JSON list of C-alpha atoms in Angstrom, two decimals:
[
{"chain": "A", "resi": 25, "resn": "MET", "atom": "CA", "xyz": [0.00, 0.00, 0.00]},
{"chain": "A", "resi": 26, "resn": "THR", "atom": "CA", "xyz": [1.39, 3.41, -0.95]},
{"chain": "A", "resi": 27, "resn": "THR", "atom": "CA", "xyz": [1.16, 6.41, 1.35]},
{"chain": "A", "resi": 28, "resn": "GLU", "atom": "CA", "xyz": [-1.41, 7.89, -1.02]},
{"chain": "A", "resi": 29, "resn": "ASN", "atom": "CA", "xyz": [-3.76, 5.00, -0.21]},
{"chain": "A", "resi": 30, "resn": "ILE", "atom": "CA", "xyz": [-3.51, 5.30, 3.58]},
{"chain": "A", "resi": 31, "resn": "PRO", "atom": "CA", "xyz": [-6.59, 7.13, 4.91]},
{"chain": "A", "resi": 32, "resn": "ALA", "atom": "CA", "xyz": [-5.98, 10.13, 7.12]},
{"chain": "A", "resi": 33, "resn": "VAL", "atom": "CA", "xyz": [-6.58, 9.75, 10.85]},
{"chain": "A", "resi": 34, "resn": "ILE", "atom": "CA", "xyz": [-7.97, 12.65, 12.89]},
{"chain": "A", "resi": 35, "resn": "CYS", "atom": "CA", "xyz": [-5.76, 13.27, 15.92]},
{"chain": "A", "resi": 36, "resn": "THR", "atom": "CA", "xyz": [-6.97, 15.55, 18.72]},
{"chain": "A", "resi": 37, "resn": "VAL", "atom": "CA", "xyz": [-6.67, 16.25, 22.44]},
{"chain": "A", "resi": 38, "resn": "ASP", "atom": "CA", "xyz": [-9.57, 16.75, 24.86]},
{"chain": "A", "resi": 39, "resn": "VAL", "atom": "CA", "xyz": [-9.26, 18.16, 28.37]},
{"chain": "A", "resi": 40, "resn": "VAL", "atom": "CA", "xyz": [-11.52, 17.31, 31.31]},
{"chain": "A", "resi": 41, "resn": "LEU", "atom": "CA", "xyz": [-11.18, 20.43, 33.45]},
{"chain": "A", "resi": 42, "resn": "LEU", "atom": "CA", "xyz": [-12.59, 19.70, 36.91]},
{"chain": "A", "resi": 43, "resn": "THR", "atom": "CA", "xyz": [-13.27, 22.07, 39.79]},
{"chain": "A", "resi": 44, "resn": "LEU", "atom": "CA", "xyz": [-15.28, 22.26, 43.02]},
{"chain": "A", "resi": 45, "resn": "GLU", "atom": "CA", "xyz": [-18.08, 24.79, 43.35]},
{"chain": "A", "resi": 46, "resn": "GLN", "atom": "CA", "xyz": [-20.12, 24.78, 46.56]},
{"chain": "A", "resi": 47, "resn": "SER", "atom": "CA", "xyz": [-18.74, 21.30, 47.36]},
{"chain": "A", "resi": 48, "resn": "THR", "atom": "CA", "xyz": [-19.98, 19.96, 44.00]},
{"chain": "A", "resi": 49, "resn": "LEU", "atom": "CA", "xyz": [-17.57, 18.46, 41.48]},
{"chain": "A", "resi": 50, "resn": "LYS", "atom": "CA", "xyz": [-18.06, 20.24, 38.15]},
{"chain": "A", "resi": 51, "resn": "VAL", "atom": "CA", "xyz": [-16.56, 20.05, 34.68]},
{"chain": "A", "resi": 52, "resn": "ALA", "atom": "CA", "xyz": [-15.83, 23.01, 32.39]},
{"chain": "A", "resi": 53, "resn": "LEU", "atom": "CA", "xyz": [-17.51, 22.80, 28.98]},
{"chain": "A", "resi": 54, "resn": "VAL", "atom": "CA", "xyz": [-17.30, 25.12, 25.96]},
{"chain": "A", "resi": 55, "resn": "ARG", "atom": "CA", "xyz": [-19.64, 25.87, 23.07]},
{"chain": "A", "resi": 56, "resn": "ARG", "atom": "CA", "xyz": [-18.35, 24.40, 19.82]},
{"chain": "A", "resi": 57, "resn": "GLU", "atom": "CA", "xyz": [-17.89, 27.10, 17.20]},
{"chain": "A", "resi": 58, "resn": "ARG", "atom": "CA", "xyz": [-18.14, 24.93, 14.10]},
{"chain": "A", "resi": 59, "resn": "GLU", "atom": "CA", "xyz": [-19.49, 21.67, 12.76]},
{"chain": "A", "resi": 60, "resn": "PRO", "atom": "CA", "xyz": [-19.84, 18.90, 13.62]},
{"chain": "A", "resi": 61, "resn": "PHE", "atom": "CA", "xyz": [-22.11, 19.65, 16.57]},
{"chain": "A", "resi": 62, "resn": "ALA", "atom": "CA", "xyz": [-21.87, 23.45, 16.25]},
{"chain": "A", "resi": 63, "resn": "GLN", "atom": "CA", "xyz": [-23.07, 25.28, 19.39]},
{"chain": "A", "resi": 64, "resn": "ALA", "atom": "CA", "xyz": [-23.18, 22.07, 21.45]},
{"chain": "A", "resi": 65, "resn": "LEU", "atom": "CA", "xyz": [-21.51, 22.00, 24.84]},
{"chain": "A", "resi": 66, "resn": "ALA", "atom": "CA", "xyz": [-18.36, 19.89, 24.70]},
{"chain": "A", "resi": 67, "resn": "LEU", "atom": "CA", "xyz": [-14.98, 19.40, 26.33]},
{"chain": "A", "resi": 68, "resn": "PRO", "atom": "CA", "xyz": [-12.26, 21.90, 25.41]},
{"chain": "A", "resi": 69, "resn": "GLY", "atom": "CA", "xyz": [-10.38, 20.17, 22.62]},
{"chain": "A", "resi": 70, "resn": "GLY", "atom": "CA", "xyz": [-8.61, 20.63, 19.34]},
{"chain": "A", "resi": 71, "resn": "TYR", "atom": "CA", "xyz": [-6.29, 19.19, 16.74]},
{"chain": "A", "resi": 72, "resn": "ILE", "atom": "CA", "xyz": [-2.71, 18.30, 17.59]},
{"chain": "A", "resi": 73, "resn": "HIS", "atom": "CA", "xyz": [-0.44, 20.76, 15.76]},
{"chain": "A", "resi": 74, "resn": "ALA", "atom": "CA", "xyz": [2.46, 18.57, 14.67]},
{"chain": "A", "resi": 75, "resn": "GLN", "atom": "CA", "xyz": [4.47, 21.60, 13.56]},
{"chain": "A", "resi": 76, "resn": "ASP", "atom": "CA", "xyz": [4.21, 23.38, 16.93]},
{"chain": "A", "resi": 77, "resn": "ASP", "atom": "CA", "xyz": [3.42, 20.93, 19.74]},
{"chain": "A", "resi": 78, "resn": "VAL", "atom": "CA", "xyz": [6.34, 18.92, 21.11]},
{"chain": "A", "resi": 79, "resn": "ASP", "atom": "CA", "xyz": [3.94, 16.31, 22.49]},
{"chain": "A", "resi": 80, "resn": "ALA", "atom": "CA", "xyz": [0.26, 15.73, 23.30]},
{"chain": "A", "resi": 81, "resn": "GLN", "atom": "CA", "xyz": [0.58, 17.42, 26.70]},
{"chain": "A", "resi": 82, "resn": "ALA", "atom": "CA", "xyz": [1.80, 20.59, 24.97]},
{"chain": "A", "resi": 83, "resn": "SER", "atom": "CA", "xyz": [-1.27, 20.33, 22.73]},
{"chain": "A", "resi": 84, "resn": "ALA", "atom": "CA", "xyz": [-3.53, 20.07, 25.78]},
{"chain": "A", "resi": 85, "resn": "ALA", "atom": "CA", "xyz": [-1.89, 23.11, 27.39]},
{"chain": "A", "resi": 86, "resn": "ARG", "atom": "CA", "xyz": [-2.36, 25.08, 24.17]},
{"chain": "A", "resi": 87, "resn": "VAL", "atom": "CA", "xyz": [-6.01, 24.06, 23.95]},
{"chain": "A", "resi": 88, "resn": "LEU", "atom": "CA", "xyz": [-6.60, 25.36, 27.49]},
{"chain": "A", "resi": 89, "resn": "ARG", "atom": "CA", "xyz": [-4.99, 28.69, 26.59]},
{"chain": "A", "resi": 90, "resn": "ASP", "atom": "CA", "xyz": [-6.99, 29.02, 23.38]},
{"chain": "A", "resi": 91, "resn": "LYS", "atom": "CA", "xyz": [-10.37, 27.74, 24.58]},
{"chain": "A", "resi": 92, "resn": "ALA", "atom": "CA", "xyz": [-10.42, 28.75, 28.25]},
{"chain": "A", "resi": 93, "resn": "GLY", "atom": "CA", "xyz": [-7.76, 31.44, 28.55]},
{"chain": "A", "resi": 94, "resn": "LEU", "atom": "CA", "xyz": [-5.96, 29.43, 31.23]},
{"chain": "A", "resi": 95, "resn": "GLU", "atom": "CA", "xyz": [-2.31, 28.65, 31.67]},
{"chain": "A", "resi": 96, "resn": "SER", "atom": "CA", "xyz": [-1.67, 24.97, 32.07]},
{"chain": "A", "resi": 97, "resn": "PRO", "atom": "CA", "xyz": [-2.56, 23.74, 35.58]},
{"chain": "A", "resi": 98, "resn": "TYR", "atom": "CA", "xyz": [-1.77, 20.26, 36.85]},
{"chain": "A", "resi": 99, "resn": "LEU", "atom": "CA", "xyz": [-2.35, 18.03, 33.81]},
{"chain": "A", "resi": 100, "resn": "GLU", "atom": "CA", "xyz": [-2.51, 14.25, 33.83]},
{"chain": "A", "resi": 101, "resn": "GLN", "atom": "CA", "xyz": [-2.94, 12.05, 30.77]},
{"chain": "A", "resi": 102, "resn": "LEU", "atom": "CA", "xyz": [-6.14, 10.09, 31.22]},
{"chain": "A", "resi": 103, "resn": "ALA", "atom": "CA", "xyz": [-6.53, 7.67, 28.30]},
{"chain": "A", "resi": 104, "resn": "THR", "atom": "CA", "xyz": [-6.66, 7.41, 24.53]},
{"chain": "A", "resi": 105, "resn": "PHE", "atom": "CA", "xyz": [-10.05, 7.11, 22.85]},
{"chain": "A", "resi": 106, "resn": "THR", "atom": "CA", "xyz": [-10.13, 5.75, 19.31]},
{"chain": "A", "resi": 107, "resn": "GLY", "atom": "CA", "xyz": [-12.43, 4.40, 16.64]},
{"chain": "A", "resi": 108, "resn": "ALA", "atom": "CA", "xyz": [-14.21, 4.83, 13.36]},
{"chain": "A", "resi": 109, "resn": "VAL", "atom": "CA", "xyz": [-17.56, 6.01, 14.76]},
{"chain": "A", "resi": 110, "resn": "ARG", "atom": "CA", "xyz": [-16.66, 8.39, 17.62]},
{"chain": "A", "resi": 111, "resn": "ASP", "atom": "CA", "xyz": [-16.24, 11.34, 15.20]},
{"chain": "A", "resi": 112, "resn": "PRO", "atom": "CA", "xyz": [-18.49, 11.80, 12.14]},
{"chain": "A", "resi": 113, "resn": "ARG", "atom": "CA", "xyz": [-15.54, 13.27, 10.22]},
{"chain": "A", "resi": 114, "resn": "GLY", "atom": "CA", "xyz": [-13.71, 9.92, 10.15]},
{"chain": "A", "resi": 115, "resn": "TRP", "atom": "CA", "xyz": [-11.45, 7.52, 12.05]},
{"chain": "A", "resi": 116, "resn": "SER", "atom": "CA", "xyz": [-10.05, 9.42, 15.01]},
{"chain": "A", "resi": 117, "resn": "VAL", "atom": "CA", "xyz": [-7.68, 9.30, 17.95]},
{"chain": "A", "resi": 118, "resn": "ALA", "atom": "CA", "xyz": [-8.26, 11.55, 20.97]},
{"chain": "A", "resi": 119, "resn": "VAL", "atom": "CA", "xyz": [-5.68, 11.79, 23.75]},
{"chain": "A", "resi": 120, "resn": "ALA", "atom": "CA", "xyz": [-7.63, 12.86, 26.84]},
{"chain": "A", "resi": 121, "resn": "TYR", "atom": "CA", "xyz": [-6.15, 14.79, 29.76]},
{"chain": "A", "resi": 122, "resn": "CYS", "atom": "CA", "xyz": [-7.54, 15.60, 33.17]},
{"chain": "A", "resi": 123, "resn": "ALA", "atom": "CA", "xyz": [-6.85, 18.93, 34.89]},
{"chain": "A", "resi": 124, "resn": "LEU", "atom": "CA", "xyz": [-7.87, 20.03, 38.38]},
{"chain": "A", "resi": 125, "resn": "VAL", "atom": "CA", "xyz": [-8.10, 23.74, 39.20]},
{"chain": "A", "resi": 126, "resn": "PRO", "atom": "CA", "xyz": [-9.59, 25.84, 42.00]},
{"chain": "A", "resi": 127, "resn": "ALA", "atom": "CA", "xyz": [-12.86, 27.58, 41.23]},
{"chain": "A", "resi": 128, "resn": "THR", "atom": "CA", "xyz": [-11.13, 30.93, 41.75]},
{"chain": "A", "resi": 129, "resn": "VAL", "atom": "CA", "xyz": [-8.82, 30.15, 38.82]},
{"chain": "A", "resi": 130, "resn": "LEU", "atom": "CA", "xyz": [-11.73, 29.16, 36.59]},
{"chain": "A", "resi": 131, "resn": "ALA", "atom": "CA", "xyz": [-13.33, 32.50, 37.38]},
{"chain": "A", "resi": 132, "resn": "GLN", "atom": "CA", "xyz": [-10.70, 33.92, 34.99]},
{"chain": "A", "resi": 133, "resn": "ALA", "atom": "CA", "xyz": [-12.44, 31.98, 32.21]},
{"chain": "A", "resi": 134, "resn": "ALA", "atom": "CA", "xyz": [-15.88, 33.45, 32.94]},
{"chain": "A", "resi": 135, "resn": "GLY", "atom": "CA", "xyz": [-17.84, 33.76, 29.70]},
{"chain": "A", "resi": 136, "resn": "ARG", "atom": "CA", "xyz": [-15.62, 31.21, 27.94]},
{"chain": "A", "resi": 137, "resn": "VAL", "atom": "CA", "xyz": [-16.59, 28.05, 29.82]},
{"chain": "A", "resi": 138, "resn": "GLU", "atom": "CA", "xyz": [-19.74, 26.74, 31.47]},
{"chain": "A", "resi": 139, "resn": "LEU", "atom": "CA", "xyz": [-19.48, 24.73, 34.69]},
{"chain": "A", "resi": 140, "resn": "VAL", "atom": "CA", "xyz": [-21.77, 21.71, 34.88]},
{"chain": "A", "resi": 141, "resn": "ALA", "atom": "CA", "xyz": [-22.07, 19.23, 37.74]},
{"chain": "A", "resi": 142, "resn": "VAL", "atom": "CA", "xyz": [-20.60, 15.88, 36.69]},
{"chain": "A", "resi": 143, "resn": "ASP", "atom": "CA", "xyz": [-23.80, 14.19, 37.90]},
{"chain": "A", "resi": 144, "resn": "GLU", "atom": "CA", "xyz": [-26.04, 16.50, 35.81]},
{"chain": "A", "resi": 145, "resn": "LEU", "atom": "CA", "xyz": [-24.42, 16.41, 32.38]},
{"chain": "A", "resi": 146, "resn": "PRO", "atom": "CA", "xyz": [-26.48, 17.33, 29.30]},
{"chain": "A", "resi": 147, "resn": "PRO", "atom": "CA", "xyz": [-26.23, 15.24, 26.10]},
{"chain": "A", "resi": 148, "resn": "LEU", "atom": "CA", "xyz": [-22.66, 15.65, 24.81]},
{"chain": "A", "resi": 149, "resn": "PRO", "atom": "CA", "xyz": [-21.14, 15.16, 21.35]},
{"chain": "A", "resi": 150, "resn": "PHE", "atom": "CA", "xyz": [-18.58, 12.55, 20.32]},
{"chain": "A", "resi": 151, "resn": "ASP", "atom": "CA", "xyz": [-17.75, 10.30, 23.30]},
{"chain": "A", "resi": 152, "resn": "HIS", "atom": "CA", "xyz": [-17.24, 13.20, 25.72]},
{"chain": "A", "resi": 153, "resn": "ARG", "atom": "CA", "xyz": [-19.60, 11.71, 28.31]},
{"chain": "A", "resi": 154, "resn": "GLN", "atom": "CA", "xyz": [-17.47, 8.56, 28.36]},
{"chain": "A", "resi": 155, "resn": "ILE", "atom": "CA", "xyz": [-14.30, 10.65, 28.72]},
{"chain": "A", "resi": 156, "resn": "ILE", "atom": "CA", "xyz": [-15.74, 12.65, 31.64]},
{"chain": "A", "resi": 157, "resn": "ASP", "atom": "CA", "xyz": [-16.96, 9.49, 33.37]},
{"chain": "A", "resi": 158, "resn": "ALA", "atom": "CA", "xyz": [-13.47, 8.00, 33.05]},
{"chain": "A", "resi": 159, "resn": "ALA", "atom": "CA", "xyz": [-11.88, 11.17, 34.47]},
{"chain": "A", "resi": 160, "resn": "VAL", "atom": "CA", "xyz": [-14.22, 11.31, 37.48]},
{"chain": "A", "resi": 161, "resn": "LEU", "atom": "CA", "xyz": [-13.58, 7.63, 38.22]},
{"chain": "A", "resi": 162, "resn": "ARG", "atom": "CA", "xyz": [-9.81, 8.22, 37.99]},
{"chain": "A", "resi": 163, "resn": "VAL", "atom": "CA", "xyz": [-9.92, 11.27, 40.25]},
{"chain": "A", "resi": 164, "resn": "ARG", "atom": "CA", "xyz": [-12.05, 9.60, 42.91]},
{"chain": "A", "resi": 165, "resn": "SER", "atom": "CA", "xyz": [-9.87, 6.51, 42.90]},
{"chain": "A", "resi": 166, "resn": "LYS", "atom": "CA", "xyz": [-6.58, 8.40, 43.03]},
{"chain": "A", "resi": 167, "resn": "SER", "atom": "CA", "xyz": [-7.83, 10.70, 45.78]},
{"chain": "A", "resi": 168, "resn": "GLN", "atom": "CA", "xyz": [-7.72, 7.72, 48.13]},
{"chain": "A", "resi": 169, "resn": "TYR", "atom": "CA", "xyz": [-3.93, 7.48, 48.01]},
{"chain": "A", "resi": 170, "resn": "SER", "atom": "CA", "xyz": [-2.50, 10.67, 46.50]},
{"chain": "A", "resi": 171, "resn": "SER", "atom": "CA", "xyz": [-2.28, 14.44, 46.75]},
{"chain": "A", "resi": 172, "resn": "LEU", "atom": "CA", "xyz": [-4.52, 14.91, 43.68]},
{"chain": "A", "resi": 173, "resn": "PRO", "atom": "CA", "xyz": [-7.39, 16.84, 45.36]},
{"chain": "A", "resi": 174, "resn": "VAL", "atom": "CA", "xyz": [-5.00, 19.50, 46.62]},
{"chain": "A", "resi": 175, "resn": "HIS", "atom": "CA", "xyz": [-5.04, 20.97, 43.11]},
{"chain": "A", "resi": 176, "resn": "LEU", "atom": "CA", "xyz": [-8.66, 21.96, 43.69]},
{"chain": "A", "resi": 177, "resn": "CYS", "atom": "CA", "xyz": [-7.66, 24.21, 46.62]},
{"chain": "A", "resi": 178, "resn": "ALA", "atom": "CA", "xyz": [-6.97, 27.92, 46.32]},
{"chain": "A", "resi": 179, "resn": "GLU", "atom": "CA", "xyz": [-3.86, 28.74, 48.35]},
{"chain": "A", "resi": 180, "resn": "PRO", "atom": "CA", "xyz": [-3.42, 29.25, 51.19]},
{"chain": "A", "resi": 181, "resn": "PHE", "atom": "CA", "xyz": [-5.78, 26.85, 52.94]},
{"chain": "A", "resi": 182, "resn": "THR", "atom": "CA", "xyz": [-6.25, 25.17, 56.30]},
{"chain": "A", "resi": 183, "resn": "LEU", "atom": "CA", "xyz": [-6.23, 21.42, 56.91]},
{"chain": "A", "resi": 184, "resn": "PRO", "atom": "CA", "xyz": [-10.00, 21.39, 57.63]},
{"chain": "A", "resi": 185, "resn": "GLN", "atom": "CA", "xyz": [-10.56, 23.13, 54.27]},
{"chain": "A", "resi": 186, "resn": "LEU", "atom": "CA", "xyz": [-8.40, 20.53, 52.51]},
{"chain": "A", "resi": 187, "resn": "GLN", "atom": "CA", "xyz": [-10.25, 17.71, 54.26]},
{"chain": "A", "resi": 188, "resn": "ALA", "atom": "CA", "xyz": [-13.56, 19.16, 53.05]},
{"chain": "A", "resi": 189, "resn": "VAL", "atom": "CA", "xyz": [-12.20, 19.07, 49.49]},
{"chain": "A", "resi": 190, "resn": "TYR", "atom": "CA", "xyz": [-11.21, 15.41, 49.83]},
{"chain": "A", "resi": 191, "resn": "GLU", "atom": "CA", "xyz": [-14.67, 14.60, 51.21]},
{"chain": "A", "resi": 192, "resn": "ALA", "atom": "CA", "xyz": [-16.41, 16.45, 48.37]},
{"chain": "A", "resi": 193, "resn": "VAL", "atom": "CA", "xyz": [-14.39, 14.55, 45.75]},
{"chain": "A", "resi": 194, "resn": "LEU", "atom": "CA", "xyz": [-14.82, 11.16, 47.43]},
{"chain": "A", "resi": 195, "resn": "GLY", "atom": "CA", "xyz": [-18.47, 11.78, 48.24]},
{"chain": "A", "resi": 196, "resn": "GLU", "atom": "CA", "xyz": [-18.14, 10.55, 51.80]},
{"chain": "A", "resi": 197, "resn": "PRO", "atom": "CA", "xyz": [-16.83, 11.75, 55.17]},
{"chain": "A", "resi": 198, "resn": "VAL", "atom": "CA", "xyz": [-13.19, 11.13, 56.09]},
{"chain": "A", "resi": 199, "resn": "ASN", "atom": "CA", "xyz": [-11.96, 10.43, 59.61]},
{"chain": "A", "resi": 200, "resn": "LYS", "atom": "CA", "xyz": [-10.04, 13.48, 60.87]},
{"chain": "A", "resi": 201, "resn": "VAL", "atom": "CA", "xyz": [-7.24, 11.48, 62.53]},
{"chain": "A", "resi": 202, "resn": "SER", "atom": "CA", "xyz": [-6.76, 9.27, 59.46]},
{"chain": "A", "resi": 203, "resn": "PHE", "atom": "CA", "xyz": [-6.77, 12.29, 57.19]},
{"chain": "A", "resi": 204, "resn": "ARG", "atom": "CA", "xyz": [-4.12, 14.16, 59.20]},
{"chain": "A", "resi": 205, "resn": "ARG", "atom": "CA", "xyz": [-1.96, 11.02, 59.24]},
{"chain": "A", "resi": 206, "resn": "LYS", "atom": "CA", "xyz": [-2.33, 10.68, 55.47]},
{"chain": "A", "resi": 207, "resn": "VAL", "atom": "CA", "xyz": [-1.36, 14.33, 54.90]},
{"chain": "A", "resi": 208, "resn": "ASP", "atom": "CA", "xyz": [1.78, 13.77, 56.98]},
{"chain": "A", "resi": 209, "resn": "GLU", "atom": "CA", "xyz": [2.65, 10.66, 54.95]},
{"chain": "A", "resi": 210, "resn": "LEU", "atom": "CA", "xyz": [2.19, 12.48, 51.65]},
{"chain": "A", "resi": 211, "resn": "ALA", "atom": "CA", "xyz": [4.46, 15.34, 52.81]},
{"chain": "A", "resi": 212, "resn": "MET", "atom": "CA", "xyz": [2.90, 17.54, 50.12]},
{"chain": "A", "resi": 213, "resn": "LEU", "atom": "CA", "xyz": [2.30, 20.67, 52.22]},
{"chain": "A", "resi": 214, "resn": "GLU", "atom": "CA", "xyz": [4.37, 23.34, 53.88]},
{"chain": "A", "resi": 215, "resn": "PRO", "atom": "CA", "xyz": [3.08, 25.90, 56.39]},
{"chain": "A", "resi": 216, "resn": "VAL", "atom": "CA", "xyz": [2.98, 29.51, 55.27]},
{"chain": "A", "resi": 217, "resn": "PRO", "atom": "CA", "xyz": [5.28, 31.22, 57.80]},
{"chain": "A", "resi": 218, "resn": "GLY", "atom": "CA", "xyz": [3.33, 33.43, 60.20]},
{"chain": "A", "resi": 219, "resn": "ALA", "atom": "CA", "xyz": [0.03, 32.90, 58.36]},
{"chain": "A", "resi": 220, "resn": "LEU", "atom": "CA", "xyz": [-3.00, 31.97, 60.45]},
{"chain": "A", "resi": 221, "resn": "GLN", "atom": "CA", "xyz": [-6.71, 31.96, 59.69]},
{"chain": "A", "resi": 222, "resn": "THR", "atom": "CA", "xyz": [-8.48, 33.89, 62.43]},
{"chain": "A", "resi": 223, "resn": "GLY", "atom": "CA", "xyz": [-12.11, 34.62, 63.26]},
{"chain": "A", "resi": 224, "resn": "GLY", "atom": "CA", "xyz": [-14.99, 32.45, 64.31]},
{"chain": "A", "resi": 225, "resn": "ALA", "atom": "CA", "xyz": [-15.36, 30.40, 67.46]},
{"chain": "A", "resi": 226, "resn": "HIS", "atom": "CA", "xyz": [-12.23, 28.28, 66.98]},
{"chain": "A", "resi": 227, "resn": "ARG", "atom": "CA", "xyz": [-8.62, 29.06, 67.70]},
{"chain": "A", "resi": 228, "resn": "PRO", "atom": "CA", "xyz": [-6.49, 30.39, 64.79]},
{"chain": "A", "resi": 229, "resn": "ALA", "atom": "CA", "xyz": [-5.62, 27.71, 62.22]},
{"chain": "A", "resi": 230, "resn": "GLN", "atom": "CA", "xyz": [-2.32, 27.36, 60.39]},
{"chain": "A", "resi": 231, "resn": "LEU", "atom": "CA", "xyz": [-2.44, 28.13, 56.67]},
{"chain": "A", "resi": 232, "resn": "TYR", "atom": "CA", "xyz": [-0.66, 25.84, 54.20]},
{"chain": "A", "resi": 233, "resn": "ARG", "atom": "CA", "xyz": [0.45, 25.75, 50.59]},
{"chain": "A", "resi": 234, "resn": "VAL", "atom": "CA", "xyz": [1.65, 22.99, 48.24]},
{"chain": "A", "resi": 235, "resn": "ARG", "atom": "CA", "xyz": [5.39, 22.29, 48.26]},
{"chain": "A", "resi": 236, "resn": "PRO", "atom": "CA", "xyz": [6.98, 23.34, 44.94]},
{"chain": "A", "resi": 237, "resn": "ALA", "atom": "CA", "xyz": [7.96, 19.72, 44.17]},
{"chain": "A", "resi": 238, "resn": "TYR", "atom": "CA", "xyz": [4.29, 18.70, 44.06]},
{"chain": "A", "resi": 239, "resn": "ARG", "atom": "CA", "xyz": [2.81, 21.53, 42.01]},
{"chain": "A", "resi": 240, "resn": "ARG", "atom": "CA", "xyz": [3.22, 19.60, 38.74]},
{"chain": "A", "resi": 241, "resn": "GLN", "atom": "CA", "xyz": [3.32, 16.04, 40.05]},
{"chain": "A", "resi": 242, "resn": "LEU", "atom": "CA", "xyz": [1.63, 13.96, 42.70]},
{"chain": "A", "resi": 243, "resn": "SER", "atom": "CA", "xyz": [2.71, 12.70, 46.08]},
{"chain": "A", "resi": 244, "resn": "LEU", "atom": "CA", "xyz": [1.66, 9.06, 46.45]},
{"chain": "A", "resi": 245, "resn": "SER", "atom": "CA", "xyz": [1.01, 6.83, 49.45]},
{"chain": "A", "resi": 246, "resn": "ALA", "atom": "CA", "xyz": [1.05, 3.05, 49.67]},
{"chain": "A", "resi": 247, "resn": "ARG", "atom": "CA", "xyz": [-2.18, 3.08, 51.69]},
{"chain": "A", "resi": 248, "resn": "GLY", "atom": "CA", "xyz": [-5.56, 4.58, 50.99]},
{"chain": "A", "resi": 249, "resn": "LEU", "atom": "CA", "xyz": [-7.63, 6.78, 53.29]}
]
């Protein structure tokens, strides 16, 4: 078979951008500008630019800049979705990424994205529902033994605030003693010197931030929560 006879394959990236809003896990969707599925809500995505992108992760970061006006947050490759029927334009490969960002960061994309609860998704084009479901399953599973949910927190934050984020992602309460022990094992946080949260009926609480080593990668534990 000559190269002229090899059919073209569509190659794209899609990004599942997750955040917490009022303790509800939500995904950022955008309105498609052109066919197929013009004006439908969909994941931020786009073609891989072979001439510009050094790899698929660079493509995903570019898509977030172009579609949501966001600089690349923590990005994790989720899975590859392929097939002849997932895209009406032809046989396609989509490399999906998952990104977690605080709601305050997504506020910068106001007017460019719509936040929808992952449990209340509208009909979506392509296989975007399947991609989102896979991302939510990955995030909830990894939250048991990693620092992943910390990327949903706006810095600085207290340990009770971080625990509330873990509980919102997992969908169940977490024992305070077990949670504090897990945070110590993960060694992902550092106290902000001299920074305390004051007010309310409780004593001042220490404020924390993510250690630089774990801003782009995860801290992992051998045991779950």
